[in-house]
mmCIF file of C-alpha atoms and ligand atoms in Angstrom:
data_model
loop_
_atom_site.group_PDB
_atom_site.id
_atom_site.type_symbol
_atom_site.label_atom_id
_atom_site.label_comp_id
_atom_site.label_asym_id
_atom_site.label_seq_id
_atom_site.Cartn_x
_atom_site.Cartn_y
_atom_site.Cartn_z
ATOM 1 C CA MET A 2 -5.748 -18.195 -14.068
ATOM 2 C CA TYR A 3 -2.866 -16.720 -11.865
ATOM 3 C CA LYS A 4 -0.569 -19.399 -9.548
ATOM 4 C CA ILE A 5 0.466 -18.637 -5.993
ATOM 5 C CA VAL A 6 4.085 -19.484 -6.704
ATOM 6 C CA SER A 7 5.078 -18.706 -2.929
ATOM 7 C CA LYS A 8 3.127 -17.871 0.100
ATOM 8 C CA LYS A 9 5.014 -16.003 3.369
ATOM 9 C CA GLU A 10 3.989 -14.991 6.509
ATOM 10 C CA LEU A 11 5.691 -12.027 6.632
ATOM 11 C CA ARG A 12 4.101 -11.133 10.442
ATOM 12 C CA PRO A 13 0.596 -12.323 11.789
ATOM 13 C CA LYS A 14 -2.366 -11.436 9.264
ATOM 14 C CA ILE A 15 0.599 -10.058 7.034
ATOM 15 C CA ARG A 16 1.470 -12.123 3.825
ATOM 16 C CA SER A 17 3.283 -12.061 1.319
ATOM 17 C CA TYR A 18 2.436 -13.569 -2.274
ATOM 18 C CA GLU A 19 4.686 -14.288 -5.522
ATOM 19 C CA VAL A 20 2.401 -14.887 -8.371
ATOM 20 C CA TYR A 21 2.955 -16.346 -11.915
ATOM 21 C CA ALA A 22 2.118 -13.370 -13.924
ATOM 22 C CA PRO A 23 5.180 -12.224 -16.580
ATOM 23 C CA GLU A 24 3.106 -9.861 -18.895
ATOM 24 C CA ILE A 25 2.472 -7.873 -15.215
ATOM 25 C CA ALA A 26 6.128 -8.386 -14.272
ATOM 26 C CA LYS A 27 8.012 -7.287 -17.561
ATOM 27 C CA SER A 28 6.026 -3.990 -17.440
ATOM 28 C CA ALA A 29 4.638 -2.941 -14.194
ATOM 29 C CA LYS A 30 6.976 -0.014 -12.639
ATOM 30 C CA ALA A 31 7.093 1.378 -9.156
ATOM 31 C CA GLY A 32 3.946 2.858 -7.865
ATOM 32 C CA GLN A 33 1.206 0.699 -9.744
ATOM 33 C CA PHE A 34 -1.075 -2.066 -8.369
ATOM 34 C CA VAL A 35 -2.836 -4.889 -9.690
ATOM 35 C CA ILE A 36 -6.568 -5.499 -9.079
ATOM 36 C CA PHE A 37 -7.279 -9.608 -8.490
ATOM 37 C CA ARG A 38 -10.234 -11.208 -7.944
ATOM 38 C CA ILE A 39 -10.067 -14.596 -6.847
ATOM 39 C CA ASP A 40 -13.474 -16.456 -8.219
ATOM 40 C CA GLU A 41 -15.862 -15.149 -10.340
ATOM 41 C CA ARG A 42 -18.266 -14.135 -7.337
ATOM 42 C CA GLY A 43 -15.280 -12.397 -5.867
ATOM 43 C CA GLU A 44 -14.712 -8.683 -5.397
ATOM 44 C CA ARG A 45 -12.067 -7.128 -7.267
ATOM 45 C CA VAL A 46 -9.374 -5.743 -5.158
ATOM 46 C CA PRO A 47 -6.293 -3.601 -5.598
ATOM 47 C CA LEU A 48 -2.893 -3.877 -4.619
ATOM 48 C CA THR A 49 0.151 -2.639 -4.950
ATOM 49 C CA ILE A 50 2.977 -4.403 -6.983
ATOM 50 C CA ALA A 51 5.420 -4.846 -4.202
ATOM 51 C CA GLY A 52 7.961 -5.965 -6.344
ATOM 52 C CA THR A 53 8.938 -8.290 -9.584
ATOM 53 C CA ASN A 54 10.977 -11.202 -11.215
ATOM 54 C CA LEU A 55 11.883 -10.765 -14.452
ATOM 55 C CA GLU A 56 13.511 -14.145 -15.007
ATOM 56 C CA LYS A 57 10.791 -16.297 -13.123
ATOM 57 C CA GLY A 58 8.011 -13.662 -14.182
ATOM 58 C CA LEU A 59 6.498 -13.078 -10.753
ATOM 59 C CA VAL A 60 4.753 -10.242 -9.204
ATOM 60 C CA ARG A 61 4.998 -9.952 -5.294
ATOM 61 C CA VAL A 62 2.164 -8.449 -3.790
ATOM 62 C CA VAL A 63 2.175 -8.137 0.174
ATOM 63 C CA PHE A 64 -1.024 -7.649 2.063
ATOM 64 C CA GLN A 65 -3.046 -7.653 5.361
ATOM 65 C CA GLU A 66 -6.131 -9.301 6.351
ATOM 66 C CA VAL A 67 -8.845 -6.647 7.045
ATOM 67 C CA GLY A 68 -11.563 -7.802 5.349
ATOM 68 C CA LYS A 69 -14.045 -10.599 3.233
ATOM 69 C CA SER A 70 -11.713 -10.917 0.399
ATOM 70 C CA THR A 71 -8.153 -10.211 2.115
ATOM 71 C CA MET A 72 -8.820 -12.951 4.629
ATOM 72 C CA HIS A 73 -10.124 -15.275 1.355
ATOM 73 C CA LEU A 74 -6.679 -14.836 -0.451
ATOM 74 C CA ALA A 75 -4.406 -15.270 2.476
ATOM 75 C CA SER A 76 -6.800 -18.682 2.624
ATOM 76 C CA LEU A 77 -5.000 -19.869 -0.919
ATOM 77 C CA CYS A 78 -1.921 -22.144 -0.626
ATOM 78 C CA GLU A 79 0.970 -22.115 -2.684
ATOM 79 C CA GLY A 80 0.001 -23.875 -6.029
ATOM 80 C CA ASP A 81 -3.413 -22.488 -5.779
ATOM 81 C CA TYR A 82 -4.621 -20.397 -8.565
ATOM 82 C CA ILE A 83 -6.462 -16.805 -8.498
ATOM 83 C CA ARG A 84 -9.365 -16.255 -11.154
ATOM 84 C CA ASP A 85 -7.895 -12.936 -12.603
ATOM 85 C CA PHE A 86 -4.833 -10.724 -11.537
ATOM 86 C CA LEU A 87 -5.145 -7.474 -13.547
ATOM 87 C CA GLY A 88 -2.173 -4.924 -14.104
ATOM 88 C CA PRO A 89 0.072 -3.068 -13.875
ATOM 89 C CA LEU A 90 -2.762 -0.044 -13.035
ATOM 90 C CA GLY A 91 -2.344 3.505 -12.209
ATOM 91 C CA ASN A 92 0.591 5.351 -12.850
ATOM 92 C CA PRO A 93 3.940 4.717 -11.956
ATOM 93 C CA THR A 94 5.606 7.043 -9.352
ATOM 94 C CA LYS A 95 7.533 10.446 -11.289
ATOM 95 C CA ILE A 96 11.094 9.169 -10.567
ATOM 96 C CA LYS A 97 13.333 12.277 -10.945
ATOM 97 C CA LYS A 98 15.855 14.070 -8.556
ATOM 98 C CA TYR A 99 14.565 15.709 -5.997
ATOM 99 C CA GLY A 100 17.570 16.294 -3.527
ATOM 100 C CA THR A 101 16.572 14.772 -0.064
ATOM 101 C CA ILE A 102 13.010 12.550 0.355
ATOM 102 C CA VAL A 103 11.711 11.653 3.284
ATOM 103 C CA ALA A 104 10.231 8.616 2.540
ATOM 104 C CA VAL A 105 7.169 7.594 5.436
ATOM 105 C CA ALA A 106 5.322 4.387 5.697
ATOM 106 C CA GLY A 107 2.838 3.033 7.768
ATOM 107 C CA GLY A 108 2.072 -0.914 8.048
ATOM 108 C CA VAL A 109 1.997 -2.601 5.072
ATOM 109 C CA GLY A 110 2.860 0.481 3.178
ATOM 110 C CA VAL A 111 6.029 -0.503 4.022
ATOM 111 C CA ALA A 112 6.209 -3.191 1.181
ATOM 112 C CA GLU A 113 4.371 -0.733 -1.168
ATOM 113 C CA ILE A 114 7.257 1.763 -0.736
ATOM 114 C CA ILE A 115 9.913 -0.171 -1.077
ATOM 115 C CA PRO A 116 10.022 -0.394 -5.246
ATOM 116 C CA VAL A 117 9.694 3.643 -4.841
ATOM 117 C CA ILE A 118 11.965 4.565 -2.709
ATOM 118 C CA LYS A 119 14.366 1.827 -5.133
ATOM 119 C CA GLU A 120 13.871 3.908 -7.731
ATOM 120 C CA LEU A 121 14.125 7.083 -6.393
ATOM 121 C CA ARG A 122 17.792 6.386 -5.157
ATOM 122 C CA LYS A 123 18.827 5.275 -8.420
ATOM 123 C CA VAL A 124 18.941 8.794 -9.863
ATOM 124 C CA ASN A 125 20.745 10.079 -6.874
ATOM 125 C CA ASN A 126 18.322 11.016 -4.398
ATOM 126 C CA LYS A 127 19.008 11.011 -0.822
ATOM 127 C CA ILE A 128 16.431 8.599 0.752
ATOM 128 C CA ILE A 129 15.570 9.499 4.468
ATOM 129 C CA THR A 130 12.544 6.602 5.432
ATOM 130 C CA ILE A 131 10.306 6.888 8.465
ATOM 131 C CA VAL A 132 8.041 3.860 8.971
ATOM 132 C CA GLY A 133 5.547 3.529 11.955
ATOM 133 C CA VAL A 134 3.673 0.673 13.575
ATOM 134 C CA ARG A 135 2.197 -0.434 16.669
ATOM 135 C CA CYS A 136 4.699 -2.536 17.731
ATOM 136 C CA LYS A 137 8.320 -4.255 17.024
ATOM 137 C CA ASP A 138 6.468 -7.410 16.200
ATOM 138 C CA LEU A 139 4.657 -5.623 13.406
ATOM 139 C CA ILE A 140 7.956 -4.470 11.547
ATOM 140 C CA ILE A 141 8.218 -6.123 7.755
ATOM 141 C CA LEU A 142 11.171 -6.269 5.463
ATOM 142 C CA GLU A 143 13.110 -4.536 7.435
ATOM 143 C CA ASP A 144 16.146 -5.991 5.561
ATOM 144 C CA GLU A 145 15.068 -4.528 2.180
ATOM 145 C CA LEU A 146 14.344 -1.236 3.796
ATOM 146 C CA LYS A 147 17.621 -0.857 5.125
ATOM 147 C CA GLN A 148 19.427 -1.404 1.860
ATOM 148 C CA GLU A 149 17.475 1.042 -0.388
ATOM 149 C CA SER A 150 17.400 3.936 2.661
ATOM 150 C CA ASP A 151 20.043 6.489 2.978
ATOM 151 C CA LEU A 152 18.972 6.667 6.409
ATOM 152 C CA LEU A 153 16.014 4.308 8.181
ATOM 153 C CA LEU A 154 14.036 5.812 11.631
ATOM 154 C CA PHE A 155 10.836 3.539 13.457
ATOM 155 C CA ALA A 156 8.451 5.216 15.397
ATOM 156 C CA THR A 157 6.313 2.248 17.088
ATOM 157 C CA ASN A 158 3.545 3.402 19.670
ATOM 158 C CA ASP A 159 4.370 1.450 22.700
ATOM 159 C CA GLY A 160 8.399 2.272 21.916
ATOM 160 C CA THR A 161 9.846 -1.295 21.372
ATOM 161 C CA HIS A 162 11.464 -0.132 18.322
ATOM 162 C CA GLY A 163 12.898 3.675 17.658
ATOM 163 C CA VAL A 164 11.104 6.531 18.673
ATOM 164 C CA LYS A 165 7.981 6.461 20.761
ATOM 165 C CA GLY A 166 5.419 7.870 18.960
ATOM 166 C CA PHE A 167 4.210 8.469 15.707
ATOM 167 C CA VAL A 168 5.705 9.109 12.174
ATOM 168 C CA THR A 169 5.133 12.865 12.615
ATOM 169 C CA ASP A 170 7.225 13.049 15.907
ATOM 170 C CA ILE A 171 10.028 12.001 13.523
ATOM 171 C CA LEU A 172 9.169 13.611 10.578
ATOM 172 C CA ASN A 173 8.833 17.385 12.524
ATOM 173 C CA ASP A 174 12.365 16.218 13.857
ATOM 174 C CA VAL A 175 13.876 15.456 10.714
ATOM 175 C CA LEU A 176 12.437 18.631 9.188
ATOM 176 C CA ILE A 177 14.883 21.134 11.934
ATOM 177 C CA ARG A 178 18.037 19.141 11.297
ATOM 178 C CA GLU A 179 17.970 18.622 7.268
ATOM 179 C CA LYS A 180 16.681 20.686 4.027
ATOM 180 C CA VAL A 181 14.092 18.122 2.612
ATOM 181 C CA ASP A 182 13.055 18.754 -0.839
ATOM 182 C CA MET A 183 10.102 16.276 -0.969
ATOM 183 C CA VAL A 184 7.829 13.766 0.887
ATOM 184 C CA TYR A 185 6.252 11.033 -0.392
ATOM 185 C CA ALA A 186 3.647 8.827 1.962
ATOM 186 C CA ILE A 187 2.186 5.884 1.865
ATOM 187 C CA GLY A 188 -0.091 4.267 4.633
ATOM 188 C CA PRO A 189 -2.949 4.681 6.833
ATOM 189 C CA VAL A 190 -5.228 7.866 5.793
ATOM 190 C CA PRO A 191 -4.836 9.371 9.151
ATOM 191 C CA MET A 192 -1.233 9.279 8.495
ATOM 192 C CA MET A 193 -1.066 10.869 5.420
ATOM 193 C CA LYS A 194 -3.028 13.622 6.522
ATOM 194 C CA ALA A 195 -1.334 14.489 9.350
ATOM 195 C CA ILE A 196 1.948 14.365 7.418
ATOM 196 C CA SER A 197 0.492 16.805 4.796
ATOM 197 C CA GLU A 198 -0.832 18.976 7.278
ATOM 198 C CA ILE A 199 3.145 19.255 8.448
ATOM 199 C CA THR A 200 4.626 19.928 5.060
ATOM 200 C CA LYS A 201 1.725 22.120 3.410
ATOM 201 C CA GLU A 202 3.026 24.893 6.252
ATOM 202 C CA LYS A 203 6.099 24.348 5.207
ATOM 203 C CA HIS A 204 5.676 24.627 1.870
ATOM 204 C CA ILE A 205 7.398 20.668 1.128
ATOM 205 C CA GLU A 206 6.205 19.163 -1.796
ATOM 206 C CA THR A 207 4.604 15.986 -1.073
ATOM 207 C CA LEU A 208 3.441 13.182 -2.776
ATOM 208 C CA VAL A 209 0.909 10.514 -1.204
ATOM 209 C CA SER A 210 -0.087 6.881 -2.290
ATOM 210 C CA LEU A 211 -3.972 6.804 -2.104
ATOM 211 C CA ASN A 212 -5.792 3.640 -1.300
ATOM 212 C CA PRO A 213 -9.547 4.258 -1.680
ATOM 213 C CA ILE A 214 -12.429 1.770 -2.068
ATOM 214 C CA MET A 215 -12.079 0.443 -6.280
ATOM 215 C CA LEU A 216 -14.357 -1.411 -7.744
ATOM 216 C CA ASP A 217 -13.568 -1.692 -11.562
ATOM 217 C CA GLY A 218 -10.431 0.559 -11.892
ATOM 218 C CA SER A 219 -10.993 1.645 -15.355
ATOM 219 C CA GLY A 220 -12.061 5.248 -14.558
ATOM 220 C CA MET A 221 -15.568 4.170 -15.369
ATOM 221 C CA CYS A 222 -17.646 3.585 -11.974
ATOM 222 C CA GLY A 223 -16.574 6.738 -9.743
ATOM 223 C CA ALA A 224 -16.008 4.325 -6.504
ATOM 224 C CA CYS A 225 -12.270 5.695 -5.813
ATOM 225 C CA ARG A 226 -13.130 9.441 -7.046
ATOM 226 C CA VAL A 227 -11.685 12.399 -4.831
ATOM 227 C CA SER A 228 -11.551 15.963 -5.015
ATOM 228 C CA VAL A 229 -8.171 17.394 -5.860
ATOM 229 C CA ASN A 230 -7.669 21.378 -6.174
ATOM 230 C CA GLY A 231 -11.670 21.062 -6.108
ATOM 231 C CA ASN A 232 -11.807 19.002 -9.285
ATOM 232 C CA THR A 233 -13.153 15.369 -9.174
ATOM 233 C CA LYS A 234 -10.042 12.858 -10.272
ATOM 234 C CA PHE A 235 -10.281 9.281 -10.113
ATOM 235 C CA VAL A 236 -7.673 7.526 -8.264
ATOM 236 C CA CYS A 237 -7.304 4.176 -10.357
ATOM 237 C CA VAL A 238 -6.726 6.235 -13.682
ATOM 238 C CA ASP A 239 -5.416 9.742 -12.416
ATOM 239 C CA GLY A 240 -3.487 8.521 -9.391
ATOM 240 C CA PRO A 241 -2.509 6.526 -7.171
ATOM 241 C CA ASP A 242 0.113 9.620 -6.505
ATOM 242 C CA PHE A 243 -1.689 13.147 -5.355
ATOM 243 C CA ASN A 244 -0.177 16.287 -4.429
ATOM 244 C CA ALA A 245 -1.179 15.999 -0.542
ATOM 245 C CA HIS A 246 -1.769 19.895 -0.325
ATOM 246 C CA LEU A 247 -4.189 19.676 -3.528
ATOM 247 C CA LEU A 248 -6.491 16.867 -1.775
ATOM 248 C CA ASN A 249 -10.304 17.061 0.421
ATOM 249 C CA TRP A 250 -9.036 14.621 3.174
ATOM 250 C CA GLU A 251 -12.080 15.157 4.869
ATOM 251 C CA GLU A 252 -14.169 13.649 1.897
ATOM 252 C CA ILE A 253 -11.286 10.625 1.706
ATOM 253 C CA VAL A 254 -11.844 9.721 5.289
ATOM 254 C CA SER A 255 -16.004 9.766 5.100
ATOM 255 C CA ARG A 256 -15.890 7.624 1.438
ATOM 256 C CA LEU A 257 -13.847 4.973 3.564
ATOM 257 C CA GLU A 258 -16.543 4.426 5.980
ATOM 258 C CA LEU A 259 -19.247 4.293 3.237
ATOM 259 C CA PHE A 260 -19.663 0.496 3.352
ATOM 260 C CA LYS A 261 -18.473 -0.348 6.688
ATOM 261 C CA ASN A 262 -22.078 -2.426 7.562
ATOM 262 C CA PHE A 263 -21.844 -4.413 4.426
ATOM 263 C CA GLU A 264 -18.130 -5.234 5.093
ATOM 264 C CA LYS A 265 -19.284 -6.546 8.358
ATOM 265 C CA ILE A 266 -21.451 -8.623 7.211
ATOM 266 C CA SER A 267 -19.390 -10.236 4.416
ATOM 267 C CA ILE A 268 -16.476 -10.621 7.264
ATOM 268 C CA ASP A 269 -19.435 -12.630 9.430
ATOM 269 C CA LYS A 270 -20.353 -14.482 6.638
ATOM 270 C CA PHE A 271 -17.041 -15.664 5.634
ATOM 271 C CA LYS A 272 -15.617 -16.621 8.562
ATOM 272 C CA ASN A 273 -19.043 -18.759 9.043
ATOM 273 C CA ASN A 274 -18.413 -20.672 6.147
ATOM 274 C CA ARG A 275 -14.835 -20.795 5.900
ATOM 275 C CA ASN A 276 -13.586 -24.107 4.900
ATOM 276 C CA CYS A 277 -9.546 -24.824 3.566
ATOM 277 C CA LYS A 278 -6.603 -26.613 3.729
ATOM 278 C CA CYS A 279 -3.855 -24.172 5.119
ATOM 279 C CA HIS A 280 -5.258 -21.370 6.865
ATOM 280 C CA LYS A 281 -4.597 -20.310 10.485
ATOM 281 C CA GLU A 282 -6.061 -17.581 12.172
HETATM 282 P P1 FAD B 26 -13.277 -5.082 3.218
HETATM 283 O O1 FAD B 26 -14.378 -6.180 3.743
HETATM 284 O O2 FAD B 26 -13.440 -3.815 2.410
HETATM 285 O O3 FAD B 26 -12.848 -3.806 4.705
HETATM 286 C C1 FAD B 26 -12.498 -4.111 5.849
HETATM 287 C C2 FAD B 26 -12.089 -3.209 6.395
HETATM 288 O O4 FAD B 26 -10.838 -2.578 5.741
HETATM 289 C C3 FAD B 26 -13.281 -2.211 6.808
HETATM 290 O O5 FAD B 26 -13.227 -1.249 7.977
HETATM 291 C C4 FAD B 26 -12.460 -0.921 5.556
HETATM 292 O O6 FAD B 26 -13.239 0.283 6.072
HETATM 293 C C5 FAD B 26 -11.078 -1.076 5.147
HETATM 294 N N1 FAD B 26 -10.627 -0.768 3.694
HETATM 295 C C6 FAD B 26 -11.074 -1.343 2.793
HETATM 296 N N2 FAD B 26 -11.074 -1.067 2.070
HETATM 297 C C7 FAD B 26 -9.472 0.091 1.910
HETATM 298 C C8 FAD B 26 -8.680 0.537 1.525
HETATM 299 N N3 FAD B 26 -8.764 0.359 0.454
HETATM 300 N N4 FAD B 26 -7.765 1.209 2.113
HETATM 301 C C9 FAD B 26 -7.931 1.293 4.066
HETATM 302 N N5 FAD B 26 -8.979 0.893 4.753
HETATM 303 C C10 FAD B 26 -9.729 0.075 3.749
HETATM 304 N N6 FAD B 26 -3.818 -3.199 0.783
HETATM 305 C C11 FAD B 26 -2.784 -4.124 1.582
HETATM 306 O O7 FAD B 26 -2.507 -4.931 2.922
HETATM 307 N N7 FAD B 26 -1.718 -3.720 0.126
HETATM 308 C C12 FAD B 26 -1.361 -3.536 -0.342
HETATM 309 O O8 FAD B 26 -0.583 -3.224 -1.038
HETATM 310 C C13 FAD B 26 -2.601 -2.438 -0.878
HETATM 311 N N8 FAD B 26 -2.206 -1.551 -1.764
HETATM 312 C C14 FAD B 26 -3.699 -0.996 -2.433
HETATM 313 C C15 FAD B 26 -3.423 -0.214 -3.471
HETATM 314 C C16 FAD B 26 -4.448 0.776 -3.906
HETATM 315 C C17 FAD B 26 -4.143 1.573 -4.841
HETATM 316 C C18 FAD B 26 -5.399 0.751 -3.118
HETATM 317 C C19 FAD B 26 -6.791 1.379 -3.880
HETATM 318 C C20 FAD B 26 -5.712 -0.065 -2.164
HETATM 319 C C21 FAD B 26 -4.743 -1.183 -1.776
HETATM 320 N N9 FAD B 26 -4.813 -1.437 -0.634
HETATM 321 C C22 FAD B 26 -4.007 -2.589 -0.052
HETATM 322 C C23 FAD B 26 -5.992 -1.965 0.133
HETATM 323 C C24 FAD B 26 -6.948 -2.841 -0.035
HETATM 324 O O9 FAD B 26 -6.872 -3.172 -1.238
HETATM 325 C C25 FAD B 26 -8.051 -3.172 0.616
HETATM 326 O O10 FAD B 26 -7.440 -3.810 2.211
HETATM 327 C C26 FAD B 26 -8.973 -4.224 0.464
HETATM 328 O O11 FAD B 26 -9.418 -3.849 -0.206
HETATM 329 C C27 FAD B 26 -9.380 -5.112 1.779
HETATM 330 O O12 FAD B 26 -10.768 -5.692 1.601
HETATM 331 P P2 FAD B 26 -11.116 -6.751 1.965
HETATM 332 O O13 FAD B 26 -13.008 -7.135 1.139
HETATM 333 O O14 FAD B 26 -10.424 -7.699 2.311
HETATM 334 O O15 FAD B 26 -11.789 -5.745 3.581
HETATM 335 FE FE1 FES B 27 -13.931 2.714 -10.307
HETATM 336 FE FE2 FES B 27 -11.386 4.443 -10.521
HETATM 337 S S1 FES B 27 -12.596 2.100 -9.347
HETATM 338 S S2 FES B 27 -13.262 4.693 -11.256
#
């Protein structure tokens, strides 16, 4: 059992938890993830490791409530326990000197990109971070992002912070002004796909951290399969980072839709039965 040592509401429906898991904290590297299961009947849910505290043995995860399992997780309180918290899983992000890197994060991807840019900066890369959210009120962890970036730029759909528009508008602008050696992106699939289309044309190496539906997280079930240059790969064991230009994006988009109807039924059932001591809508 794994204890939730701290719980913070960063924004409505976006929460940051620190979970006591000293073995994971000790070995986790940037880009890796955990799979949690709240209780013996729960489904397995992957979340990126958004930071560790070695001294206290804590692992930070930041998640958005989108469906049954993340709602259930959000309903737990400080001091509650999670049944399984397995990790670190997946391959760490390759850390090396590229030169100038544009790091793009969408939504809750901000929390996931922080450990990655922190490590890439340690080896003397210049980091230009671009963050995209719907509006100013959804920006999270701005101080940490500032600390780990040489330049931090925002795109909001409604123009309430930074540029009015999309991360791709800023990326196009940066690519005109700067010689960029690598682009790293994490966030919603349509965002990563759009970035890949821009950088492919300009022949700029681009890595994306994929977030498909996962089941076992051990390369056995095939739920997270993607096609890379025509070959089948499993995101849980071969990823989560992949060369964006070799991915079959249409397949990734369609596979995310596979369980939509079941997910809706599951959310409705959970909402009807919800009974916890600290949950707020
Ligand atoms: P469901 O009922 O399963 O789904 C609800 C809605 O969310 C549906 O519309 C569904 O299509 C969509 N959805 C489900 N799974 C995903 C997914 N993987 N990506 C995008 N949309 C999805 N989420 C975070 O908030 N923080 C993280 O740090 C994080 N890291 C991840 C790392 C990896 C390696 C992977 C594979 C996924 C990660 N995710 C992260 C996504 C997270 O696992 C899903 O949001 C979660 O599984 C949804 O479960 P649910 O039961 O709450 O929602
Ligand atoms: Fe089963 Fe990756 S989650 S193979």
